[in-house]
Amino acid sequence: MKALICLLVFYFASMGPAYAQSTLALPQPTTSSKTPTMASDLKIQNRKFEDTREITDAKMRADLGSLSRYSFKLDLGYNGPTIGKPLEKDLPNPDNMRRVNATNIKGNISGRFRLDSNSAVFLGGGLSALYPFHGMGRMDINTPQIGYDMFHRVGDAQMRNAFGVSFETVPTYQAVGIAGGLNYIGSTLFDLGTSGFASGMDLILFYKVYNRAYLPTDGNTPRYTAILSPSLKYNLSDRASIGTNLGFAFWNPRALGNTTALLPQTAIQRLSFGYAFKKTVFVAPYLNFYPSKLAMDTTTINLSTVFSLL
């Protein structure tokens, strides 16, 4: 608990000054001097903001999205089976957490309104197909959410802060009383000179809102969860990279009366290869595994993609 608090204090202490420096000047959208026509009116209405080139990391640049005033962003992913049991339908769950354990394909699309070159507000939702290669099971509506996404850079540090409010629609979570939640994603990436290496730290916070009291049958449901994820990557080129990150999750169970107690979950590690086909299209196949329980039967095959439209 003390170690987590120290890490959180360090993270937010480092983010604060950087945010202040990054908000001193906000780039303005470019304008057109052409005589208005129906086509040019459309371009003016959906004009593009200037690329400040503050964000150069391929994955973070794809998350930044299109520089158009109005755009759409699609996150499409596949959570697949283990290497040891490629025909297995369900995912490993060493902590026996209440979650959707099915192999699945998830797609989430959000409409985005850009405020300036480095920030936008968004409203999104999508679908999740369970057991896509086993006869297709239940289709879930991905949890809709509304939020704010902001990027900035100070020196060699590239940063992202995203805040969101979600509304629960997945039956597995509705069954235990989850109505929605608040979430935060913070990412910091440091270029290590001209070596091609970069180190980073991600912080993810989830706070769940419930519409009823806890029941013993609800099992391992959290009030809130904090995930710290240090990472290291090597940029093979401006488009391609290989990397790894560790995820250390701490959660507060609803079953406990103590609302400040934090319990650790099994640490998880990712090995990934990422490639940017263009600035707004990023594809990354990756392996997930548990370092403390390393086995072929707990190492899963996955894919994540990011696309921006308009």
PDB file of C-alpha atoms in Angstrom:
ATOM      1  CA  MET A   1       0.000   0.000   0.000  1.00  0.00           C
ATOM      2  CA  LYS A   2       2.792   2.475   0.946  1.00  0.00           C
ATOM      3  CA  ALA A   3       4.686   1.591  -2.238  1.00  0.00           C
ATOM      4  CA  LEU A   4       1.602   2.238  -4.366  1.00  0.00           C
ATOM      5  CA  ILE A   5       0.954   5.608  -2.684  1.00  0.00           C
ATOM      6  CA  CYS A   6       4.598   6.665  -3.257  1.00  0.00           C
ATOM      7  CA  LEU A   7       4.367   5.693  -6.939  1.00  0.00           C
ATOM      8  CA  LEU A   8       1.106   7.614  -7.364  1.00  0.00           C
ATOM      9  CA  VAL A   9       2.540  10.720  -5.676  1.00  0.00           C
ATOM     10  CA  PHE A  10       5.640  10.575  -7.911  1.00  0.00           C
ATOM     11  CA  TYR A  11       3.515  10.083 -11.037  1.00  0.00           C
ATOM     12  CA  PHE A  12       1.200  13.038 -10.440  1.00  0.00           C
ATOM     13  CA  ALA A  13       4.062  15.251  -9.204  1.00  0.00           C
ATOM     14  CA  SER A  14       5.865  14.714 -12.501  1.00  0.00           C
ATOM     15  CA  MET A  15       2.716  15.249 -14.570  1.00  0.00           C
ATOM     16  CA  GLY A  16       1.693  18.538 -12.944  1.00  0.00           C
ATOM     17  CA  PRO A  17       4.564  20.826 -14.072  1.00  0.00           C
ATOM     18  CA  ALA A  18       4.556  19.259 -17.534  1.00  0.00           C
ATOM     19  CA  TYR A  19       0.849  19.970 -17.946  1.00  0.00           C
ATOM     20  CA  ALA A  20       1.305  23.577 -16.889  1.00  0.00           C
ATOM     21  CA  GLN A  21       4.074  24.125 -19.442  1.00  0.00           C
ATOM     22  CA  SER A  22       2.103  22.457 -22.232  1.00  0.00           C
ATOM     23  CA  THR A  23      -0.972  24.682 -21.781  1.00  0.00           C
ATOM     24  CA  LEU A  24       0.833  28.020 -22.175  1.00  0.00           C
ATOM     25  CA  ALA A  25       0.028  28.168 -25.903  1.00  0.00           C
ATOM     26  CA  LEU A  26      -2.684  26.332 -27.775  1.00  0.00           C
ATOM     27  CA  PRO A  27      -2.374  26.047 -31.600  1.00  0.00           C
ATOM     28  CA  GLN A  28      -5.262  27.488 -33.603  1.00  0.00           C
ATOM     29  CA  PRO A  29      -6.957  25.742 -36.507  1.00  0.00           C
ATOM     30  CA  THR A  30      -5.889  26.741 -39.995  1.00  0.00           C
ATOM     31  CA  THR A  31      -8.344  28.659 -42.169  1.00  0.00           C
ATOM     32  CA  SER A  32      -8.992  28.751 -45.900  1.00  0.00           C
ATOM     33  CA  SER A  33      -9.057  31.897 -48.075  1.00  0.00           C
ATOM     34  CA  LYS A  34     -10.870  30.222 -50.997  1.00  0.00           C
ATOM     35  CA  THR A  35     -14.280  31.411 -52.184  1.00  0.00           C
ATOM     36  CA  PRO A  36     -16.890  29.289 -50.364  1.00  0.00           C
ATOM     37  CA  THR A  37     -18.609  26.529 -52.307  1.00  0.00           C
ATOM     38  CA  MET A  38     -20.506  23.499 -51.063  1.00  0.00           C
ATOM     39  CA  ALA A  39     -17.272  21.471 -51.024  1.00  0.00           C
ATOM     40  CA  SER A  40     -15.171  24.215 -49.471  1.00  0.00           C
ATOM     41  CA  ASP A  41     -17.903  24.951 -46.891  1.00  0.00           C
ATOM     42  CA  LEU A  42     -17.653  21.335 -45.783  1.00  0.00           C
ATOM     43  CA  LYS A  43     -13.864  21.589 -45.528  1.00  0.00           C
ATOM     44  CA  ILE A  44     -14.126  24.799 -43.499  1.00  0.00           C
ATOM     45  CA  GLN A  45     -16.671  23.228 -41.164  1.00  0.00           C
ATOM     46  CA  ASN A  46     -14.404  20.242 -40.663  1.00  0.00           C
ATOM     47  CA  ARG A  47     -11.114  22.130 -40.913  1.00  0.00           C
ATOM     48  CA  LYS A  48      -7.891  20.553 -39.738  1.00  0.00           C
ATOM     49  CA  PHE A  49      -5.712  21.808 -36.923  1.00  0.00           C
ATOM     50  CA  GLU A  50      -1.987  22.306 -37.338  1.00  0.00           C
ATOM     51  CA  ASP A  51       0.246  19.329 -36.563  1.00  0.00           C
ATOM     52  CA  THR A  52       2.482  20.582 -33.735  1.00  0.00           C
ATOM     53  CA  ARG A  53       4.690  17.462 -34.074  1.00  0.00           C
ATOM     54  CA  GLU A  54       4.911  17.262 -30.281  1.00  0.00           C
ATOM     55  CA  ILE A  55       3.804  13.617 -30.350  1.00  0.00           C
ATOM     56  CA  THR A  56       6.129  11.387 -32.371  1.00  0.00           C
ATOM     57  CA  ASP A  57       5.605   7.942 -30.809  1.00  0.00           C
ATOM     58  CA  ALA A  58       3.667   5.837 -33.337  1.00  0.00           C
ATOM     59  CA  LYS A  59       1.150   4.362 -30.852  1.00  0.00           C
ATOM     60  CA  MET A  60       0.552   7.628 -29.009  1.00  0.00           C
ATOM     61  CA  ARG A  61       0.213   9.464 -32.333  1.00  0.00           C
ATOM     62  CA  ALA A  62      -2.506   7.015 -33.404  1.00  0.00           C
ATOM     63  CA  ASP A  63      -4.308   7.569 -30.077  1.00  0.00           C
ATOM     64  CA  LEU A  64      -4.083  11.330 -30.711  1.00  0.00           C
ATOM     65  CA  GLY A  65      -6.166  10.652 -33.806  1.00  0.00           C
ATOM     66  CA  SER A  66      -7.191  12.772 -36.749  1.00  0.00           C
ATOM     67  CA  LEU A  67      -6.482  16.506 -36.648  1.00  0.00           C
ATOM     68  CA  SER A  68      -9.884  17.283 -38.197  1.00  0.00           C
ATOM     69  CA  ARG A  69     -12.371  19.225 -36.103  1.00  0.00           C
ATOM     70  CA  TYR A  70     -14.796  16.281 -36.409  1.00  0.00           C
ATOM     71  CA  SER A  71     -13.607  12.700 -36.760  1.00  0.00           C
ATOM     72  CA  PHE A  72     -14.225   9.093 -35.792  1.00  0.00           C
ATOM     73  CA  LYS A  73     -11.836   6.734 -34.035  1.00  0.00           C
ATOM     74  CA  LEU A  74     -12.116   2.943 -34.144  1.00  0.00           C
ATOM     75  CA  ASP A  75     -10.397   0.662 -31.636  1.00  0.00           C
ATOM     76  CA  LEU A  76     -10.634  -2.955 -32.745  1.00  0.00           C
ATOM     77  CA  GLY A  77      -9.085  -5.814 -30.780  1.00  0.00           C
ATOM     78  CA  TYR A  78      -8.960  -9.576 -30.454  1.00  0.00           C
ATOM     79  CA  ASN A  79      -8.433 -11.387 -27.140  1.00  0.00           C
ATOM     80  CA  GLY A  80      -7.506 -14.884 -28.183  1.00  0.00           C
ATOM     81  CA  PRO A  81      -6.738 -18.296 -26.685  1.00  0.00           C
ATOM     82  CA  THR A  82      -3.560 -19.525 -25.067  1.00  0.00           C
ATOM     83  CA  ILE A  83      -0.606 -20.874 -27.031  1.00  0.00           C
ATOM     84  CA  GLY A  84      -0.831 -24.178 -25.150  1.00  0.00           C
ATOM     85  CA  LYS A  85      -4.563 -24.597 -25.798  1.00  0.00           C
ATOM     86  CA  PRO A  86      -5.342 -22.790 -29.071  1.00  0.00           C
ATOM     87  CA  LEU A  87      -8.821 -24.345 -29.233  1.00  0.00           C
ATOM     88  CA  GLU A  88      -9.762 -23.240 -25.716  1.00  0.00           C
ATOM     89  CA  LYS A  89     -12.823 -20.966 -25.553  1.00  0.00           C
ATOM     90  CA  ASP A  90     -12.049 -19.112 -22.313  1.00  0.00           C
ATOM     91  CA  LEU A  91      -9.212 -16.896 -21.098  1.00  0.00           C
ATOM     92  CA  PRO A  92      -7.055 -17.546 -18.014  1.00  0.00           C
ATOM     93  CA  ASN A  93      -8.309 -15.903 -14.813  1.00  0.00           C
ATOM     94  CA  PRO A  94      -5.779 -16.647 -12.043  1.00  0.00           C
ATOM     95  CA  ASP A  95      -7.353 -14.191  -9.573  1.00  0.00           C
ATOM     96  CA  ASN A  96     -10.900 -15.463 -10.149  1.00  0.00           C
ATOM     97  CA  MET A  97     -12.102 -11.927 -10.815  1.00  0.00           C
ATOM     98  CA  ARG A  98     -15.652 -11.138 -11.926  1.00  0.00           C
ATOM     99  CA  ARG A  99     -15.160 -10.431 -15.623  1.00  0.00           C
ATOM    100  CA  VAL A 100     -15.966 -11.669 -19.137  1.00  0.00           C
ATOM    101  CA  ASN A 101     -13.558 -14.596 -19.636  1.00  0.00           C
ATOM    102  CA  ALA A 102     -14.587 -15.488 -23.180  1.00  0.00           C
ATOM    103  CA  THR A 103     -12.271 -15.138 -26.154  1.00  0.00           C
ATOM    104  CA  ASN A 104     -13.676 -12.188 -28.044  1.00  0.00           C
ATOM    105  CA  ILE A 105     -13.442  -9.563 -30.760  1.00  0.00           C
ATOM    106  CA  LYS A 106     -14.146  -6.042 -29.518  1.00  0.00           C
ATOM    107  CA  GLY A 107     -14.830  -2.970 -31.575  1.00  0.00           C
ATOM    108  CA  ASN A 108     -15.333   0.481 -30.135  1.00  0.00           C
ATOM    109  CA  ILE A 109     -16.034   3.578 -32.231  1.00  0.00           C
ATOM    110  CA  SER A 110     -16.120   7.114 -30.889  1.00  0.00           C
ATOM    111  CA  GLY A 111     -17.079  10.431 -32.383  1.00  0.00           C
ATOM    112  CA  ARG A 112     -14.510  13.111 -31.571  1.00  0.00           C
ATOM    113  CA  PHE A 113     -14.684  16.904 -31.468  1.00  0.00           C
ATOM    114  CA  ARG A 114     -11.194  18.415 -31.511  1.00  0.00           C
ATOM    115  CA  LEU A 115     -10.668  21.412 -29.231  1.00  0.00           C
ATOM    116  CA  ASP A 116      -7.117  22.140 -30.429  1.00  0.00           C
ATOM    117  CA  SER A 117      -4.152  20.299 -31.931  1.00  0.00           C
ATOM    118  CA  ASN A 118      -3.588  18.182 -28.839  1.00  0.00           C
ATOM    119  CA  SER A 119      -6.984  17.672 -27.175  1.00  0.00           C
ATOM    120  CA  ALA A 120     -10.484  16.438 -27.970  1.00  0.00           C
ATOM    121  CA  VAL A 121     -13.752  15.385 -26.358  1.00  0.00           C
ATOM    122  CA  PHE A 122     -15.354  12.098 -27.407  1.00  0.00           C
ATOM    123  CA  LEU A 123     -18.513  10.009 -27.180  1.00  0.00           C
ATOM    124  CA  GLY A 124     -18.309   6.347 -28.042  1.00  0.00           C
ATOM    125  CA  GLY A 125     -19.501   2.765 -27.771  1.00  0.00           C
ATOM    126  CA  GLY A 126     -19.381  -0.458 -29.722  1.00  0.00           C
ATOM    127  CA  LEU A 127     -19.903  -4.210 -29.809  1.00  0.00           C
ATOM    128  CA  SER A 128     -18.153  -7.265 -28.421  1.00  0.00           C
ATOM    129  CA  ALA A 129     -18.533 -10.688 -30.054  1.00  0.00           C
ATOM    130  CA  LEU A 130     -17.898 -13.597 -27.666  1.00  0.00           C
ATOM    131  CA  TYR A 131     -16.387 -16.906 -28.872  1.00  0.00           C
ATOM    132  CA  PRO A 132     -15.981 -15.616 -32.464  1.00  0.00           C
ATOM    133  CA  PHE A 133     -14.296 -18.833 -33.646  1.00  0.00           C
ATOM    134  CA  HIS A 134     -16.480 -21.218 -31.652  1.00  0.00           C
ATOM    135  CA  GLY A 135     -19.847 -20.691 -33.274  1.00  0.00           C
ATOM    136  CA  MET A 136     -20.224 -17.068 -32.071  1.00  0.00           C
ATOM    137  CA  GLY A 137     -21.752 -16.620 -28.645  1.00  0.00           C
ATOM    138  CA  ARG A 138     -23.388 -13.608 -27.040  1.00  0.00           C
ATOM    139  CA  MET A 139     -23.050 -10.132 -28.535  1.00  0.00           C
ATOM    140  CA  ASP A 140     -22.496  -7.392 -25.931  1.00  0.00           C
ATOM    141  CA  ILE A 141     -22.837  -3.659 -26.412  1.00  0.00           C
ATOM    142  CA  ASN A 142     -19.511  -2.225 -25.280  1.00  0.00           C
ATOM    143  CA  THR A 143     -19.828   0.147 -22.357  1.00  0.00           C
ATOM    144  CA  PRO A 144     -20.623   3.618 -23.815  1.00  0.00           C
ATOM    145  CA  GLN A 145     -18.556   6.477 -22.466  1.00  0.00           C
ATOM    146  CA  ILE A 146     -17.969  10.195 -22.791  1.00  0.00           C
ATOM    147  CA  GLY A 147     -14.633  11.801 -22.032  1.00  0.00           C
ATOM    148  CA  TYR A 148     -11.747  14.176 -22.636  1.00  0.00           C
ATOM    149  CA  ASP A 149      -8.383  13.234 -24.160  1.00  0.00           C
ATOM    150  CA  MET A 150      -5.274  15.465 -24.051  1.00  0.00           C
ATOM    151  CA  PHE A 151      -1.652  15.040 -25.231  1.00  0.00           C
ATOM    152  CA  HIS A 152       1.436  17.165 -24.621  1.00  0.00           C
ATOM    153  CA  ARG A 153       5.220  17.040 -24.642  1.00  0.00           C
ATOM    154  CA  VAL A 154       7.928  18.496 -22.418  1.00  0.00           C
ATOM    155  CA  GLY A 155      11.506  17.859 -23.559  1.00  0.00           C
ATOM    156  CA  ASP A 156      11.875  14.154 -24.257  1.00  0.00           C
ATOM    157  CA  ALA A 157       8.693  13.243 -22.384  1.00  0.00           C
ATOM    158  CA  GLN A 158       5.472  12.592 -24.337  1.00  0.00           C
ATOM    159  CA  MET A 159       2.318  12.461 -22.223  1.00  0.00           C
ATOM    160  CA  ARG A 160      -1.358  11.600 -22.446  1.00  0.00           C
ATOM    161  CA  ASN A 161      -4.205  12.244 -19.987  1.00  0.00           C
ATOM    162  CA  ALA A 162      -7.680  10.839 -20.660  1.00  0.00           C
ATOM    163  CA  PHE A 163     -10.727  11.133 -18.402  1.00  0.00           C
ATOM    164  CA  GLY A 164     -14.012   9.314 -18.993  1.00  0.00           C
ATOM    165  CA  VAL A 165     -17.461   8.549 -17.608  1.00  0.00           C
ATOM    166  CA  SER A 166     -18.912   5.173 -18.611  1.00  0.00           C
ATOM    167  CA  PHE A 167     -22.386   3.595 -18.530  1.00  0.00           C
ATOM    168  CA  GLU A 168     -22.470  -0.171 -17.983  1.00  0.00           C
ATOM    169  CA  THR A 169     -24.233  -2.283 -20.624  1.00  0.00           C
ATOM    170  CA  VAL A 170     -22.498  -5.687 -20.355  1.00  0.00           C
ATOM    171  CA  PRO A 171     -24.808  -8.287 -18.705  1.00  0.00           C
ATOM    172  CA  THR A 172     -21.949  -9.912 -16.748  1.00  0.00           C
ATOM    173  CA  TYR A 173     -21.310  -6.651 -14.903  1.00  0.00           C
ATOM    174  CA  GLN A 174     -24.914  -5.466 -14.711  1.00  0.00           C
ATOM    175  CA  ALA A 175     -25.721  -8.727 -12.892  1.00  0.00           C
ATOM    176  CA  VAL A 176     -23.517  -7.668  -9.955  1.00  0.00           C
ATOM    177  CA  GLY A 177     -25.001  -4.167  -9.769  1.00  0.00           C
ATOM    178  CA  ILE A 178     -22.513  -2.091 -11.782  1.00  0.00           C
ATOM    179  CA  ALA A 179     -24.271   0.937 -13.267  1.00  0.00           C
ATOM    180  CA  GLY A 180     -21.219   2.731 -14.646  1.00  0.00           C
ATOM    181  CA  GLY A 181     -17.949   4.247 -13.578  1.00  0.00           C
ATOM    182  CA  LEU A 182     -15.224   6.842 -13.769  1.00  0.00           C
ATOM    183  CA  ASN A 183     -11.874   6.145 -15.385  1.00  0.00           C
ATOM    184  CA  TYR A 184      -8.530   7.797 -15.984  1.00  0.00           C
ATOM    185  CA  ILE A 185      -5.635   6.857 -18.278  1.00  0.00           C
ATOM    186  CA  GLY A 186      -2.267   8.568 -17.908  1.00  0.00           C
ATOM    187  CA  SER A 187       0.732   7.698 -20.080  1.00  0.00           C
ATOM    188  CA  THR A 188       4.272   9.082 -20.003  1.00  0.00           C
ATOM    189  CA  LEU A 189       6.981   8.049 -22.475  1.00  0.00           C
ATOM    190  CA  PHE A 190      10.623   9.152 -22.330  1.00  0.00           C
ATOM    191  CA  ASP A 191      12.973   8.904 -25.305  1.00  0.00           C
ATOM    192  CA  LEU A 192      16.355   7.609 -24.096  1.00  0.00           C
ATOM    193  CA  GLY A 193      18.587   9.869 -26.140  1.00  0.00           C
ATOM    194  CA  THR A 194      19.237   8.715 -29.700  1.00  0.00           C
ATOM    195  CA  SER A 195      19.489   5.034 -28.742  1.00  0.00           C
ATOM    196  CA  GLY A 196      16.082   4.141 -30.182  1.00  0.00           C
ATOM    197  CA  PHE A 197      14.935   2.979 -26.744  1.00  0.00           C
ATOM    198  CA  ALA A 198      12.098   4.601 -24.814  1.00  0.00           C
ATOM    199  CA  SER A 199      10.830   3.940 -21.303  1.00  0.00           C
ATOM    200  CA  GLY A 200       7.396   4.746 -19.997  1.00  0.00           C
ATOM    201  CA  MET A 201       4.832   4.481 -17.253  1.00  0.00           C
ATOM    202  CA  ASP A 202       1.073   4.076 -17.592  1.00  0.00           C
ATOM    203  CA  LEU A 203      -1.392   4.711 -14.788  1.00  0.00           C
ATOM    204  CA  ILE A 204      -4.983   3.479 -15.131  1.00  0.00           C
ATOM    205  CA  LEU A 205      -7.684   4.142 -12.527  1.00  0.00           C
ATOM    206  CA  PHE A 206     -11.198   2.640 -12.495  1.00  0.00           C
ATOM    207  CA  TYR A 207     -13.906   3.588 -10.004  1.00  0.00           C
ATOM    208  CA  LYS A 208     -17.147   1.593 -10.245  1.00  0.00           C
ATOM    209  CA  VAL A 209     -20.594   2.991  -9.463  1.00  0.00           C
ATOM    210  CA  TYR A 210     -23.146   0.428  -8.198  1.00  0.00           C
ATOM    211  CA  ASN A 211     -26.929   0.602  -8.057  1.00  0.00           C
ATOM    212  CA  ARG A 212     -27.348  -1.801  -5.138  1.00  0.00           C
ATOM    213  CA  ALA A 213     -25.618  -3.180  -2.057  1.00  0.00           C
ATOM    214  CA  TYR A 214     -23.055  -5.967  -2.261  1.00  0.00           C
ATOM    215  CA  LEU A 215     -24.287  -9.577  -2.164  1.00  0.00           C
ATOM    216  CA  PRO A 216     -22.091 -12.585  -1.299  1.00  0.00           C
ATOM    217  CA  THR A 217     -22.970 -14.092  -4.684  1.00  0.00           C
ATOM    218  CA  ASP A 218     -21.318 -11.125  -6.436  1.00  0.00           C
ATOM    219  CA  GLY A 219     -17.867 -12.630  -5.813  1.00  0.00           C
ATOM    220  CA  ASN A 220     -14.699 -10.607  -6.535  1.00  0.00           C
ATOM    221  CA  THR A 221     -16.129  -7.243  -7.563  1.00  0.00           C
ATOM    222  CA  PRO A 222     -14.044  -4.080  -7.042  1.00  0.00           C
ATOM    223  CA  ARG A 223     -14.953  -0.653  -5.726  1.00  0.00           C
ATOM    224  CA  TYR A 224     -11.940   0.697  -7.551  1.00  0.00           C
ATOM    225  CA  THR A 225      -8.769  -0.546  -9.257  1.00  0.00           C
ATOM    226  CA  ALA A 226      -5.375   1.072  -9.889  1.00  0.00           C
ATOM    227  CA  ILE A 227      -2.926  -0.315 -12.454  1.00  0.00           C
ATOM    228  CA  LEU A 228       0.699   0.781 -12.743  1.00  0.00           C
ATOM    229  CA  SER A 229       2.478  -0.372 -15.884  1.00  0.00           C
ATOM    230  CA  PRO A 230       6.167   0.395 -16.551  1.00  0.00           C
ATOM    231  CA  SER A 231       7.266  -0.223 -20.129  1.00  0.00           C
ATOM    232  CA  LEU A 232      10.334  -0.426 -22.347  1.00  0.00           C
ATOM    233  CA  LYS A 233      10.314  -0.308 -26.151  1.00  0.00           C
ATOM    234  CA  TYR A 234      12.796  -0.181 -28.986  1.00  0.00           C
ATOM    235  CA  ASN A 235      11.931   1.751 -32.122  1.00  0.00           C
ATOM    236  CA  LEU A 236      13.026  -0.244 -35.160  1.00  0.00           C
ATOM    237  CA  SER A 237      11.981   2.721 -37.315  1.00  0.00           C
ATOM    238  CA  ASP A 238       9.563   5.643 -37.202  1.00  0.00           C
ATOM    239  CA  ARG A 239       6.762   3.167 -37.900  1.00  0.00           C
ATOM    240  CA  ALA A 240       7.793  -0.095 -36.209  1.00  0.00           C
ATOM    241  CA  SER A 241       8.698  -1.003 -32.628  1.00  0.00           C
ATOM    242  CA  ILE A 242       8.997  -3.933 -30.261  1.00  0.00           C
ATOM    243  CA  GLY A 243       8.330  -3.610 -26.566  1.00  0.00           C
ATOM    244  CA  THR A 244       7.254  -5.041 -23.252  1.00  0.00           C
ATOM    245  CA  ASN A 245       5.362  -3.787 -20.244  1.00  0.00           C
ATOM    246  CA  LEU A 246       4.443  -5.110 -16.796  1.00  0.00           C
ATOM    247  CA  GLY A 247       1.036  -4.524 -15.227  1.00  0.00           C
ATOM    248  CA  PHE A 248       0.746  -4.280 -11.438  1.00  0.00           C
ATOM    249  CA  ALA A 249      -2.916  -4.057 -10.411  1.00  0.00           C
ATOM    250  CA  PHE A 250      -4.256  -3.206  -6.950  1.00  0.00           C
ATOM    251  CA  TRP A 251      -7.945  -3.379  -6.112  1.00  0.00           C
ATOM    252  CA  ASN A 252     -10.379  -2.693  -3.274  1.00  0.00           C
ATOM    253  CA  PRO A 253     -12.949  -5.543  -2.952  1.00  0.00           C
ATOM    254  CA  ARG A 254     -16.566  -4.666  -2.189  1.00  0.00           C
ATOM    255  CA  ALA A 255     -16.619  -7.721   0.087  1.00  0.00           C
ATOM    256  CA  LEU A 256     -14.360  -5.810   2.522  1.00  0.00           C
ATOM    257  CA  GLY A 257     -15.767  -3.198   4.867  1.00  0.00           C
ATOM    258  CA  ASN A 258     -12.496  -1.258   4.629  1.00  0.00           C
ATOM    259  CA  THR A 259     -12.789   1.076   1.635  1.00  0.00           C
ATOM    260  CA  THR A 260      -9.069   1.964   1.647  1.00  0.00           C
ATOM    261  CA  ALA A 261      -7.593  -1.556   1.664  1.00  0.00           C
ATOM    262  CA  LEU A 262      -5.747  -2.432  -1.549  1.00  0.00           C
ATOM    263  CA  LEU A 263      -5.051  -6.030  -2.560  1.00  0.00           C
ATOM    264  CA  PRO A 264      -2.577  -6.953  -5.310  1.00  0.00           C
ATOM    265  CA  GLN A 265      -3.584  -9.006  -8.330  1.00  0.00           C
ATOM    266  CA  THR A 266      -1.285 -11.352 -10.220  1.00  0.00           C
ATOM    267  CA  ALA A 267       1.184  -9.269 -12.262  1.00  0.00           C
ATOM    268  CA  ILE A 268       0.793  -9.577 -16.023  1.00  0.00           C
ATOM    269  CA  GLN A 269       3.331  -8.927 -18.787  1.00  0.00           C
ATOM    270  CA  ARG A 270       2.957  -8.091 -22.470  1.00  0.00           C
ATOM    271  CA  LEU A 271       5.349  -8.614 -25.395  1.00  0.00           C
ATOM    272  CA  SER A 272       4.300  -6.702 -28.496  1.00  0.00           C
ATOM    273  CA  PHE A 273       5.225  -5.668 -32.004  1.00  0.00           C
ATOM    274  CA  GLY A 274       3.669  -2.441 -33.255  1.00  0.00           C
ATOM    275  CA  TYR A 275       3.466  -0.984 -36.744  1.00  0.00           C
ATOM    276  CA  ALA A 276       1.968   2.308 -37.944  1.00  0.00           C
ATOM    277  CA  PHE A 277       0.672   2.059 -41.524  1.00  0.00           C
ATOM    278  CA  LYS A 278       0.085   5.804 -41.300  1.00  0.00           C
ATOM    279  CA  LYS A 279      -0.094   8.347 -38.477  1.00  0.00           C
ATOM    280  CA  THR A 280      -3.653   7.432 -37.627  1.00  0.00           C
ATOM    281  CA  VAL A 281      -3.513   3.655 -38.220  1.00  0.00           C
ATOM    282  CA  PHE A 282      -1.633   1.462 -35.740  1.00  0.00           C
ATOM    283  CA  VAL A 283      -1.653  -2.345 -35.483  1.00  0.00           C
ATOM    284  CA  ALA A 284      -0.053  -4.378 -32.667  1.00  0.00           C
ATOM    285  CA  PRO A 285      -0.120  -8.171 -32.209  1.00  0.00           C
ATOM    286  CA  TYR A 286       0.999  -9.160 -28.715  1.00  0.00           C
ATOM    287  CA  LEU A 287       1.348 -11.957 -26.158  1.00  0.00           C
ATOM    288  CA  ASN A 288       0.001 -11.689 -22.595  1.00  0.00           C
ATOM    289  CA  PHE A 289       1.387 -13.886 -19.817  1.00  0.00           C
ATOM    290  CA  TYR A 290       1.844 -14.065 -16.041  1.00  0.00           C
ATOM    291  CA  PRO A 291       5.556 -13.966 -15.065  1.00  0.00           C
ATOM    292  CA  SER A 292       4.903 -15.697 -11.724  1.00  0.00           C
ATOM    293  CA  LYS A 293       2.902 -18.466 -13.435  1.00  0.00           C
ATOM    294  CA  LEU A 294       4.743 -18.748 -16.714  1.00  0.00           C
ATOM    295  CA  ALA A 295       3.263 -21.491 -18.880  1.00  0.00           C
ATOM    296  CA  MET A 296       2.033 -22.068 -22.415  1.00  0.00           C
ATOM    297  CA  ASP A 297      -1.457 -22.615 -21.014  1.00  0.00           C
ATOM    298  CA  THR A 298      -1.594 -19.059 -19.580  1.00  0.00           C
ATOM    299  CA  THR A 299       0.058 -17.167 -22.462  1.00  0.00           C
ATOM    300  CA  THR A 300      -2.592 -15.676 -24.737  1.00  0.00           C
ATOM    301  CA  ILE A 301      -2.476 -14.422 -28.349  1.00  0.00           C
ATOM    302  CA  ASN A 302      -3.964 -10.973 -28.889  1.00  0.00           C
ATOM    303  CA  LEU A 303      -4.251  -8.112 -31.349  1.00  0.00           C
ATOM    304  CA  SER A 304      -5.024  -4.409 -30.915  1.00  0.00           C
ATOM    305  CA  THR A 305      -5.613  -1.802 -33.624  1.00  0.00           C
ATOM    306  CA  VAL A 306      -6.376   1.916 -33.802  1.00  0.00           C
ATOM    307  CA  PHE A 307      -7.940   3.656 -36.835  1.00  0.00           C
ATOM    308  CA  SER A 308      -8.987   7.281 -37.233  1.00  0.00           C
ATOM    309  CA  LEU A 309     -11.419   8.394 -39.938  1.00  0.00           C
ATOM    310  CA  LEU A 310     -11.928  11.868 -41.527  1.00  0.00           C
TER     311      LEU A 310
END
